[in-house]
Coordinates of C-alpha atoms and ligand atoms in Angstrom, one line a residue:
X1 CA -50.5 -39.2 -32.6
X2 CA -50.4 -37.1 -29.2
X3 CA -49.7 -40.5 -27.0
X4 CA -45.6 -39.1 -26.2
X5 CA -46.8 -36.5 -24.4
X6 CA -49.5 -38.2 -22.9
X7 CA -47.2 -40.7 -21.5
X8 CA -45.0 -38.4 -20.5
X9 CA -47.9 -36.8 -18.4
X10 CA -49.2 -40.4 -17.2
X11 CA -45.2 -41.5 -16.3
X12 CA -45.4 -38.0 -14.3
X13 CA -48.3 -38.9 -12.5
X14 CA -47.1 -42.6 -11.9
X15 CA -43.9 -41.1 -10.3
X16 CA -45.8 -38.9 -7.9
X17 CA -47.6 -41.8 -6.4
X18 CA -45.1 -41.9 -4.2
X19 CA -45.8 -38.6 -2.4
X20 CA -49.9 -38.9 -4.1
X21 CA -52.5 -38.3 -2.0
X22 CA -55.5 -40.3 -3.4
X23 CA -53.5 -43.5 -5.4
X24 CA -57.2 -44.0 -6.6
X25 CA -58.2 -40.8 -7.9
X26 CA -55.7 -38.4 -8.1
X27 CA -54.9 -38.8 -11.9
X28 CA -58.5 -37.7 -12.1
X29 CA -58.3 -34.8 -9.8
X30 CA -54.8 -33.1 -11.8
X31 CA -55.5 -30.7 -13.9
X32 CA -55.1 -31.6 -17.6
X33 CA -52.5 -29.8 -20.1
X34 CA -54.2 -27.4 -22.5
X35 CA -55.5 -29.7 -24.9
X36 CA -56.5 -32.9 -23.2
X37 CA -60.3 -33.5 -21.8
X38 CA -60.4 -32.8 -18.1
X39 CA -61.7 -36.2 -17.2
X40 CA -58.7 -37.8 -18.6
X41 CA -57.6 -40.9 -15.9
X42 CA -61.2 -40.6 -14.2
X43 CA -63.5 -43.3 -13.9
X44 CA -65.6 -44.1 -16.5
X45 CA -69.0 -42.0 -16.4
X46 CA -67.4 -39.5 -14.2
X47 CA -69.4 -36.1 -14.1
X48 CA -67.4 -32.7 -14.5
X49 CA -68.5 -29.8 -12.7
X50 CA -66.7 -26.4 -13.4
X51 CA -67.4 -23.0 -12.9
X52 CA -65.4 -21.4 -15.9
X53 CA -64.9 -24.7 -18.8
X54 CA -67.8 -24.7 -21.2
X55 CA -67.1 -28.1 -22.0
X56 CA -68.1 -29.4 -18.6
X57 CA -71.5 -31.5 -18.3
X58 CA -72.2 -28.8 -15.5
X59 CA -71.1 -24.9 -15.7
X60 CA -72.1 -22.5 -13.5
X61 CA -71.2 -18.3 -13.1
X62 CA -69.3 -16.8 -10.4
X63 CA -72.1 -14.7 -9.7
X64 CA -75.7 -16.2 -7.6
X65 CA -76.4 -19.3 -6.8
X66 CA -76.0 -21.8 -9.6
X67 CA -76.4 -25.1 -7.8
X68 CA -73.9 -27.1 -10.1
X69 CA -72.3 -29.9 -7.5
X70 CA -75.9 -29.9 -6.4
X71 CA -77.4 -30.6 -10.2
X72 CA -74.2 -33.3 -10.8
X73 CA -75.6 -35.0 -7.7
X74 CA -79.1 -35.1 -8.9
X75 CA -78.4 -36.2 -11.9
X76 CA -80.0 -39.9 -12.0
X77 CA -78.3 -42.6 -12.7
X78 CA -79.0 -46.5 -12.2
X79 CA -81.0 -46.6 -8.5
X80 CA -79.8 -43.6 -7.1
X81 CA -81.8 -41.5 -6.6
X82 CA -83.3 -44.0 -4.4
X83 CA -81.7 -45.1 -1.5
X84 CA -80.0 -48.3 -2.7
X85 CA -77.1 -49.3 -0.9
X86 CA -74.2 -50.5 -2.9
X87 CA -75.6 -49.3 -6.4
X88 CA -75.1 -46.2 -8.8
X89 CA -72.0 -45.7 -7.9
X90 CA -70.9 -41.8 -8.7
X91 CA -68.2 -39.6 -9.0
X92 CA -68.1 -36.1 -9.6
X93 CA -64.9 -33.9 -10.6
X94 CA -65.2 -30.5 -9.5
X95 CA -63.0 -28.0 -11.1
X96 CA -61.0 -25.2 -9.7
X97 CA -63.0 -22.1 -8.2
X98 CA -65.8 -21.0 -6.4
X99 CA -69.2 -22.7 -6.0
X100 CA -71.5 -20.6 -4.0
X101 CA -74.6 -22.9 -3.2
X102 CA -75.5 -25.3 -0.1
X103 CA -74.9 -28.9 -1.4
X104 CA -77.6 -31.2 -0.2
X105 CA -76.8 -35.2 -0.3
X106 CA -79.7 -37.4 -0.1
X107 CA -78.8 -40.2 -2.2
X108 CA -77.8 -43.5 -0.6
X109 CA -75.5 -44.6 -3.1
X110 CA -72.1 -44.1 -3.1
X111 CA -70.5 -40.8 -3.6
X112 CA -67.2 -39.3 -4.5
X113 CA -66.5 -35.3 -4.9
X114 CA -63.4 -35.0 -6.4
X115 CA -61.7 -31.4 -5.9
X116 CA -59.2 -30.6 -9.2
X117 CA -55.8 -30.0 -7.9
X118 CA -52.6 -28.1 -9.6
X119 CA -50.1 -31.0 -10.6
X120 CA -47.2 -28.4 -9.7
X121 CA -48.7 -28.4 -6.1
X122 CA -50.9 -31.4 -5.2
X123 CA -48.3 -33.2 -3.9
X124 CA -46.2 -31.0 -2.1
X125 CA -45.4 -31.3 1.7
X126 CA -46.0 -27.9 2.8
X127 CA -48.4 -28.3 5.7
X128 CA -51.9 -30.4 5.3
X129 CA -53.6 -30.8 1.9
X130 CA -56.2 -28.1 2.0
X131 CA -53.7 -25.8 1.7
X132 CA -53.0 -26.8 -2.2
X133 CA -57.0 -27.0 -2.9
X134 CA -58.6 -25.0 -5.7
X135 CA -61.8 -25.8 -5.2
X136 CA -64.3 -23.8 -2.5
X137 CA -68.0 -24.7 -1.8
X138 CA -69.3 -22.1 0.4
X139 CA -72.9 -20.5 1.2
X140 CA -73.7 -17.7 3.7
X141 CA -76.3 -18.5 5.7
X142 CA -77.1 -18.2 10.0
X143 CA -79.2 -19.2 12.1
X144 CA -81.6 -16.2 13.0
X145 CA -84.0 -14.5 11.4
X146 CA -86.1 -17.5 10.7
X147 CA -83.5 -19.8 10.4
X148 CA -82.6 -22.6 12.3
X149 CA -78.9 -24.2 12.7
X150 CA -79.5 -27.2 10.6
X151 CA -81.1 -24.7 7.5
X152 CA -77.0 -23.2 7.2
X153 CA -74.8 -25.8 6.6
X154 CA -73.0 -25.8 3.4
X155 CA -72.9 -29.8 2.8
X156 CA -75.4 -31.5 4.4
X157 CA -75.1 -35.2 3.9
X158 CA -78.7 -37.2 5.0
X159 CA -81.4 -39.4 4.1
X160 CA -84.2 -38.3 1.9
X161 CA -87.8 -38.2 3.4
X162 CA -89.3 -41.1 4.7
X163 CA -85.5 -42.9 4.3
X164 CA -84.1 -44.7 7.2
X165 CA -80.4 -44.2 6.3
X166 CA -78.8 -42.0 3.7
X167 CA -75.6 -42.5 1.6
X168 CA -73.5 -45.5 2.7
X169 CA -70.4 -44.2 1.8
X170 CA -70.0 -40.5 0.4
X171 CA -66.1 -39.4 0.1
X172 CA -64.9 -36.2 -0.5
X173 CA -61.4 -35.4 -1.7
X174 CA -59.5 -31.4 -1.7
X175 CA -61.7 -29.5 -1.1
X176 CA -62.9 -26.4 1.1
X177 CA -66.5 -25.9 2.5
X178 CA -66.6 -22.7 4.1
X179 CA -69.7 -21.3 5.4
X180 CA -68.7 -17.4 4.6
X181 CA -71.3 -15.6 6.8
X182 CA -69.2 -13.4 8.3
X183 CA -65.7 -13.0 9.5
X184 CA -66.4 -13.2 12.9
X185 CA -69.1 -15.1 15.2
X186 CA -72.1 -13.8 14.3
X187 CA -74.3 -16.8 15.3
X188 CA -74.5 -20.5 14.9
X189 CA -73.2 -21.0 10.8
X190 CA -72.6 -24.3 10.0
X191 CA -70.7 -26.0 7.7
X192 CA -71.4 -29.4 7.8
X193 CA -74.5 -31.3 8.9
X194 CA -74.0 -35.3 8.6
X195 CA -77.3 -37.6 10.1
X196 CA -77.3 -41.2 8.9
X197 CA -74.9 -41.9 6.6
X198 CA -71.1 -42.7 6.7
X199 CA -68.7 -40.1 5.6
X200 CA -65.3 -39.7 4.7
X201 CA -63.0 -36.6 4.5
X202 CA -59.4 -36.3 2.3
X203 CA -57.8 -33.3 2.3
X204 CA -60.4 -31.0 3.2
X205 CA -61.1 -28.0 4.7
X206 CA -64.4 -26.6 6.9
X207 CA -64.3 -23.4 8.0
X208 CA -66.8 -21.2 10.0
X209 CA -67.1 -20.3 13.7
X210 CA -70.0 -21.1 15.6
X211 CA -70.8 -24.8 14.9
X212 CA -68.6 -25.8 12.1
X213 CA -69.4 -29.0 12.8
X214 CA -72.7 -30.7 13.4
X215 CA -72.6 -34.6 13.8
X216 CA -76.1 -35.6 14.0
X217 CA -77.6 -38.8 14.8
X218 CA -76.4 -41.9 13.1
X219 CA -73.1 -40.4 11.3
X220 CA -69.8 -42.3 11.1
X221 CA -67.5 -40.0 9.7
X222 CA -63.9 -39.8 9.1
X223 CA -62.0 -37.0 8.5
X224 CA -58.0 -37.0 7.4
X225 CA -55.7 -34.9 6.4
X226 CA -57.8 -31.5 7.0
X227 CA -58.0 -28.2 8.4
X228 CA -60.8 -27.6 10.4
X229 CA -61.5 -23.8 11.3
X230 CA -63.9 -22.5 13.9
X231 CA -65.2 -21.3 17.2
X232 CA -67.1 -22.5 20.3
X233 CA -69.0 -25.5 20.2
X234 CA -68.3 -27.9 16.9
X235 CA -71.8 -29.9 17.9
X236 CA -71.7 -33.3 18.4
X237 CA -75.0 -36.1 18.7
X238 CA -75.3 -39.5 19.0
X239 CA -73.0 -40.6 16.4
X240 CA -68.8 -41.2 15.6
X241 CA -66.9 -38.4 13.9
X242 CA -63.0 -39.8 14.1
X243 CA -60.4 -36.9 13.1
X244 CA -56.9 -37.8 12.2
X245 CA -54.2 -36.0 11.2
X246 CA -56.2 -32.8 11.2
X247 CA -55.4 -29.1 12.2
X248 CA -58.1 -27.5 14.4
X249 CA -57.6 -24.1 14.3
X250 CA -59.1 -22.5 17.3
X251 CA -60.7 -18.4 15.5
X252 CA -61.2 -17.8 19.5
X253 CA -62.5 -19.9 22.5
X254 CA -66.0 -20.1 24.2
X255 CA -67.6 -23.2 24.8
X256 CA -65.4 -25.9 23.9
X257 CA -64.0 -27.1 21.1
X258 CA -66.5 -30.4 21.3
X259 CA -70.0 -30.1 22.7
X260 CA -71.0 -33.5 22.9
X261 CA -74.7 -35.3 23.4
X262 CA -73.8 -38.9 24.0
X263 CA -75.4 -42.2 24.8
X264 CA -74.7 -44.4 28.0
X265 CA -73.0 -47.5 27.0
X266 CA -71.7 -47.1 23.3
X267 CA -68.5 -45.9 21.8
X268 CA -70.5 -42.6 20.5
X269 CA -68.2 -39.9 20.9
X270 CA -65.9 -37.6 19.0
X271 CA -62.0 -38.8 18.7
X272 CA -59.3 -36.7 17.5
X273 CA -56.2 -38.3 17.1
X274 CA -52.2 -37.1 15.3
X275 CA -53.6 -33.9 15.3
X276 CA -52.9 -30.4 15.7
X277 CA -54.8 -28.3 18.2
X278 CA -53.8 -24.8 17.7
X279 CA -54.6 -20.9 17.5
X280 CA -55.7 -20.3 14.2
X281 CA -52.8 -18.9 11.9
X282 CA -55.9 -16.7 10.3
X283 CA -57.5 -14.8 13.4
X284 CA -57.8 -11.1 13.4
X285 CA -56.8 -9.9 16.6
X286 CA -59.2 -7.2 16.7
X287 CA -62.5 -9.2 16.7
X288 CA -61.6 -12.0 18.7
X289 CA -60.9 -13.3 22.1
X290 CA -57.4 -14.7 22.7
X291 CA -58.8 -16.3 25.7
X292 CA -57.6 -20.1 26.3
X293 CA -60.0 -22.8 24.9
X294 CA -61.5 -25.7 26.6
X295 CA -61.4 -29.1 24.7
X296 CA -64.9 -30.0 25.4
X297 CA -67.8 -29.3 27.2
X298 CA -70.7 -31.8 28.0
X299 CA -74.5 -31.2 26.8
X300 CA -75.2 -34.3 28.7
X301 CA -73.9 -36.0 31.1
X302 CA -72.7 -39.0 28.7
X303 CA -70.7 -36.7 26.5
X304 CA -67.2 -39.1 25.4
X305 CA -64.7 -36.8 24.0
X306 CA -61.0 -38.7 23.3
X307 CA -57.8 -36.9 22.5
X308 CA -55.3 -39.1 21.4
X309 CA -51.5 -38.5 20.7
X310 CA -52.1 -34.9 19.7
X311 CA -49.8 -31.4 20.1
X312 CA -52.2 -28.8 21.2
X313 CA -50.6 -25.6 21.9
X314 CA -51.1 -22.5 24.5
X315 CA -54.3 -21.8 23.1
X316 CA -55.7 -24.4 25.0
X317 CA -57.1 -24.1 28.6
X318 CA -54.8 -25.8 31.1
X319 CA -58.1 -27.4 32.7
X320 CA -58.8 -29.2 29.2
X321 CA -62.3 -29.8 29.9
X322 CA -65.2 -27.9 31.1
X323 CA -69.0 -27.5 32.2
X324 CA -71.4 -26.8 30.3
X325 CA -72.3 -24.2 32.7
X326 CA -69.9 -22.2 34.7
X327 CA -70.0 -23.0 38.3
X328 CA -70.8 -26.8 37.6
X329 CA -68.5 -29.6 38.0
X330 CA -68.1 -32.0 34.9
X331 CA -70.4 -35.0 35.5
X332 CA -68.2 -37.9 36.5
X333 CA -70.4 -39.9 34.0
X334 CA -68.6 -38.1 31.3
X335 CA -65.5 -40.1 29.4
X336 CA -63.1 -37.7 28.9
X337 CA -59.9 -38.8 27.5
X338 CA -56.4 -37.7 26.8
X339 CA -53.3 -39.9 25.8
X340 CA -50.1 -38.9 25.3
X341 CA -50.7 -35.1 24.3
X342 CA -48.2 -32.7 23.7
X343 CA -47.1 -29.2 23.6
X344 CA -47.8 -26.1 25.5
X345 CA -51.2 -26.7 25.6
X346 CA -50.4 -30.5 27.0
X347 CA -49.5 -29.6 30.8
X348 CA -51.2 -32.1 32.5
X349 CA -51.1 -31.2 36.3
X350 CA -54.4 -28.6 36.3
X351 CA -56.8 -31.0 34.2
X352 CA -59.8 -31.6 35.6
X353 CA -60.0 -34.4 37.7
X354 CA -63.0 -35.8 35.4
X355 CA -60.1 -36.0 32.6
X356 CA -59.1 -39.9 32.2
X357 CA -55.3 -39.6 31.4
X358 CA -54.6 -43.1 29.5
X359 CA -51.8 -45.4 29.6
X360 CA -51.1 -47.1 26.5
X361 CA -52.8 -49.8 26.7
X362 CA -55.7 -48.4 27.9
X363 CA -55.3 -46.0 24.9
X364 CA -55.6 -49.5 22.2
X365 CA -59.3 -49.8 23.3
X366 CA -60.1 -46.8 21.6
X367 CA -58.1 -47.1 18.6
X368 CA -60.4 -46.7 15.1
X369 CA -61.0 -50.5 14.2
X370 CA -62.6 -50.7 18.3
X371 CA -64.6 -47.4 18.2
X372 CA -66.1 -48.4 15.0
X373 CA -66.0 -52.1 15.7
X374 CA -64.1 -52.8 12.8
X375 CA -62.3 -51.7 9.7
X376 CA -65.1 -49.8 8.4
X377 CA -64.9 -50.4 4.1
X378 CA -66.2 -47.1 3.3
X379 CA -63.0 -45.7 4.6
X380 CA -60.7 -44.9 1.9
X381 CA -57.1 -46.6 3.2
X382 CA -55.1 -46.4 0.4
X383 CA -55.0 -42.3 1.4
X384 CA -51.7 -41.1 1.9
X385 CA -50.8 -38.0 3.6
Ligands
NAG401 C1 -70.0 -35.4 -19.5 O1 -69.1 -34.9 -20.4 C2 -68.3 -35.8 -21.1 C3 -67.2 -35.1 -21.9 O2 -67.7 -34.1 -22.7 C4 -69.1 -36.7 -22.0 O3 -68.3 -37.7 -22.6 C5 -70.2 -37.4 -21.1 O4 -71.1 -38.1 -21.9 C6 -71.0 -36.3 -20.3 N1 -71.8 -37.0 -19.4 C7 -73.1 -36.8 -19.3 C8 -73.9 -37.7 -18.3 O5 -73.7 -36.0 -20.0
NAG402 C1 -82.1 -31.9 2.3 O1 -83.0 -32.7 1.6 C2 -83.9 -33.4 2.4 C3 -84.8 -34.3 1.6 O2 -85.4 -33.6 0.6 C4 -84.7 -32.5 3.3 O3 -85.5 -33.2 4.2 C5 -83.8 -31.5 4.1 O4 -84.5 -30.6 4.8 C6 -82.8 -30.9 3.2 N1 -81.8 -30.2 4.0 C7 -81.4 -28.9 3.7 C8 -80.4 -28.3 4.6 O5 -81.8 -28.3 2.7
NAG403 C1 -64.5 -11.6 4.8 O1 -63.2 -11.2 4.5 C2 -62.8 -11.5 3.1 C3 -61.3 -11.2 3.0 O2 -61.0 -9.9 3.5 C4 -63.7 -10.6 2.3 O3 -63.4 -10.9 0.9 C5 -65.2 -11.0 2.5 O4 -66.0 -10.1 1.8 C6 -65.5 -10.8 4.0 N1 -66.8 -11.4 4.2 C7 -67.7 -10.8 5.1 C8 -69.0 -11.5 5.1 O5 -67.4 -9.9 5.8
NAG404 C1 -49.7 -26.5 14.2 O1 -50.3 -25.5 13.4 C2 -49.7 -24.2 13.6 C3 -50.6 -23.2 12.9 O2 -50.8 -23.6 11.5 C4 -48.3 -24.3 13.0 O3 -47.7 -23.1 13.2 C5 -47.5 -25.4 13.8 O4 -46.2 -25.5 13.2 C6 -48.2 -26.7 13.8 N1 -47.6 -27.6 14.7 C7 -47.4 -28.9 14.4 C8 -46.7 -29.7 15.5 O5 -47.7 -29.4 13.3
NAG405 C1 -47.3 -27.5 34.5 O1 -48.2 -26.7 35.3 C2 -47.8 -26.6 36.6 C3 -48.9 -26.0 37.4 O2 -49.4 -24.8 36.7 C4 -46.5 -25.9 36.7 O3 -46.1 -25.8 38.1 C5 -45.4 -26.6 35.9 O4 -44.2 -25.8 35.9 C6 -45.9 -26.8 34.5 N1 -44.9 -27.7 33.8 C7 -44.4 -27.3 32.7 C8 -43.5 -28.3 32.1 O5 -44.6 -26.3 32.1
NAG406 C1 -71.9 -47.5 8.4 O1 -70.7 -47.7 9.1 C2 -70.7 -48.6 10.2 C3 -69.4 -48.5 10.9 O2 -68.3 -48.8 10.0 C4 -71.1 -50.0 9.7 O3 -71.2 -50.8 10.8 C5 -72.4 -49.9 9.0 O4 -72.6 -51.2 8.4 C6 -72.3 -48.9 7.9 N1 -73.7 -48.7 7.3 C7 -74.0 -48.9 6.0 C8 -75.4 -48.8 5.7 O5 -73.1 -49.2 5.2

């Protein structure tokens, strides 16, 4: 009987709680001793995706695209391939490597992408969690040549045709999307594209340049715990993307760091809170500007951009906000918010007069249960970091 050494490995597990990352899944997400199947502690009916273990339901090569996350997502079962709120649940382990191939969500069911993690690493305290991740999703695509923004992202999360929402609550845990189309800004390369559905990020990473971001119409999201990289312009619509405890990692400045579309008279807007606003650690000096980066820049005169309690360091403009053109002034119908920043990049006395500097109270109407207008369910909580 092989249960000592199991135990042993499930006591090890029940002792890293403490420091764990996801209490719900991370026994699924640790990599298995020689030996033991890989979706050992995952739920039951979990899907394993790998690039190298021939034993997974889904394999793919290192070389082309192989579409496996994409085929584990396809793969029916119950209602959803439908969009069925609250039924066919799935869950999907991915194991460690490279996936090159442009993941497309359309089911409204719930979701979970599970990235594998090292046990000797996943819970470790250096930095934010994407830097123990093993798993990278990544495509290579721009827009030009025939191609517009919204046909590059790497994970686009939507509804199907004729749908009026798409997945209710999709979750991913550890792991990278990088949109790999070059190393510099070449032209808009998105990573993520998110229109109706709610979303939830643990311990990922997006990197790109141009548009890393795109928040379309109808898209709660929440991100925690992550590293966003890019350049100019993460793209904001109609919709809420809340980041906390991230690192946005500035590859160079033009535009602003949000671009935001917004709506008179809702809490649409993009927050950032706990987080880390700062020169990326991975820039090459020789290919980008070291200029000093605006927070945000309106594409409409509604745009709501809200900084709250973050260090942002000289890499960010001493004006913190801009126009979307030069010469303009920022429309005073703008919200543009800051509370309680800090760090080089924090000097309030040059903002923009257009820049609402909040007390504290004034910061507790924009905490997360009053942007969202309540707890929202399809965030995972129990997410420590
Ligand atoms: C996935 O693989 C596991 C382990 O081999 C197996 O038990 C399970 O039935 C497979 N699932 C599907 C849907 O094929
Ligand atoms: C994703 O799939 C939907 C539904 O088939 C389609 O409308 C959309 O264009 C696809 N998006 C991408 C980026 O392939
Ligand atoms: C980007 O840089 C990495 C690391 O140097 C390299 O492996 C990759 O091929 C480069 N990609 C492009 C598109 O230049
Ligand atoms: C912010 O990120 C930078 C670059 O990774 C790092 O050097 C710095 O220590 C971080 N600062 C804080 C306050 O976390
Ligand atoms: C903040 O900026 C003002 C104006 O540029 C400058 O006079 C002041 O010394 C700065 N304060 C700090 C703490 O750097
Ligand atoms: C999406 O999230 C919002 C905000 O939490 C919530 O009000 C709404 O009911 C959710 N939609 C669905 C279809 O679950």
């Amino acid at each position: 009987m092989k249960s000592l050494p199991l135990a042993f490995f499930y006591l090890s597990i029940l002792f890293r709680l403490v420091l764990s990352l996801s209490p719900t899944y991370l026994s699924c997400q640790l990599q298995k001793p020689t030996g033991e199947s890989a979706l050992a502690g995952c739920p039951e009916g979990t899907l394993y995706v790998s690039s190298t273990d021939p034993s997974a339901n889904f394999t793919g090569s290192s070389g082309g695209h192989q579409f496996s996350v994409s085929s584990a997502i396809l793969i029916p079962r119950g209602s959803l391939m439908c969009n069925s709120p609250g039924t066919g649940k799935a869950v999907i382990l991915i194991g460690e490597g490279q996936y090159f191939e442009m993941v497309n969500v359309t089911r409204g069911a719930p979701l979970v992408l599970l990235g594998q993690l090292d046990s000797a690493t996943a819970s470790t305290r250096a930095g934010n969690a994407p830097q123990r991740n093993l798993v990278y999703i990544w495509n290579n695509l721009h827009a030009g040549n025939g191609l517009n923004d919204e046909e590059t992202p790497t994970l686009t999360v939507g509804p199907s045709d004729g749908h009026p929402f798409g997945n209710v609550d999709f979750k991913a845990y550890n792991i990278d999307f990088e949109n790999r189309a070059a190393n510099y800004s070449i032209a808009p390369a998105l990573v993520t594209s998110i229109t109706l559905a709610n979303t939830s990020f643990y311990g990922c990473a997006f990197a790109s340049w141009q548009d890393t971001w795109y928040a379309g119409y109808g898209s709660n999201t929440y991100v925690v715990d992550s590293t966003i990289y890019g350049q100019t312009d993460c793209k904001f619509f109609p919709s809420i993307p809340w980041f906390q405890s991230v690192t946005l990692a500035n590859r160079g400045c033009g535009g602003g760091i949000t671009a935001w579309r917004g709506e008179p008279g809702t809490t649409n807007g993009v927050y950032i809170a706990n987080s880390n606003i700062t020169r990326s650690p991975d820039i090459d000096p020789t290919i980008v500007t070291t200029g000093r980066c605006f927070l945000g820049r309106p594409w409409n005169e509604y745009a709501v951009a809200v900084f709250l309690k973050n260090h942002m360091d000289d890499s960010i403009h001493p004006s913190g906000f801009t126009s979307w053109a030069s010469g303009d002034a920022v429309p005073t119908t703008t919200f543009y918010a800051e509370f309680d920043s800090h760090g080089p990049g924090a000097n309030m006395s040059s903002r923009v007069e257009q820049d609402h500097i909040l007390s504290s109270e004034e910061s507790q109407t924009h905490r997360l249960e009053e942007v969202f207008q309540e707890r929202p369910r399809w965030i995972d909580s129990r997410y420590q970091y």
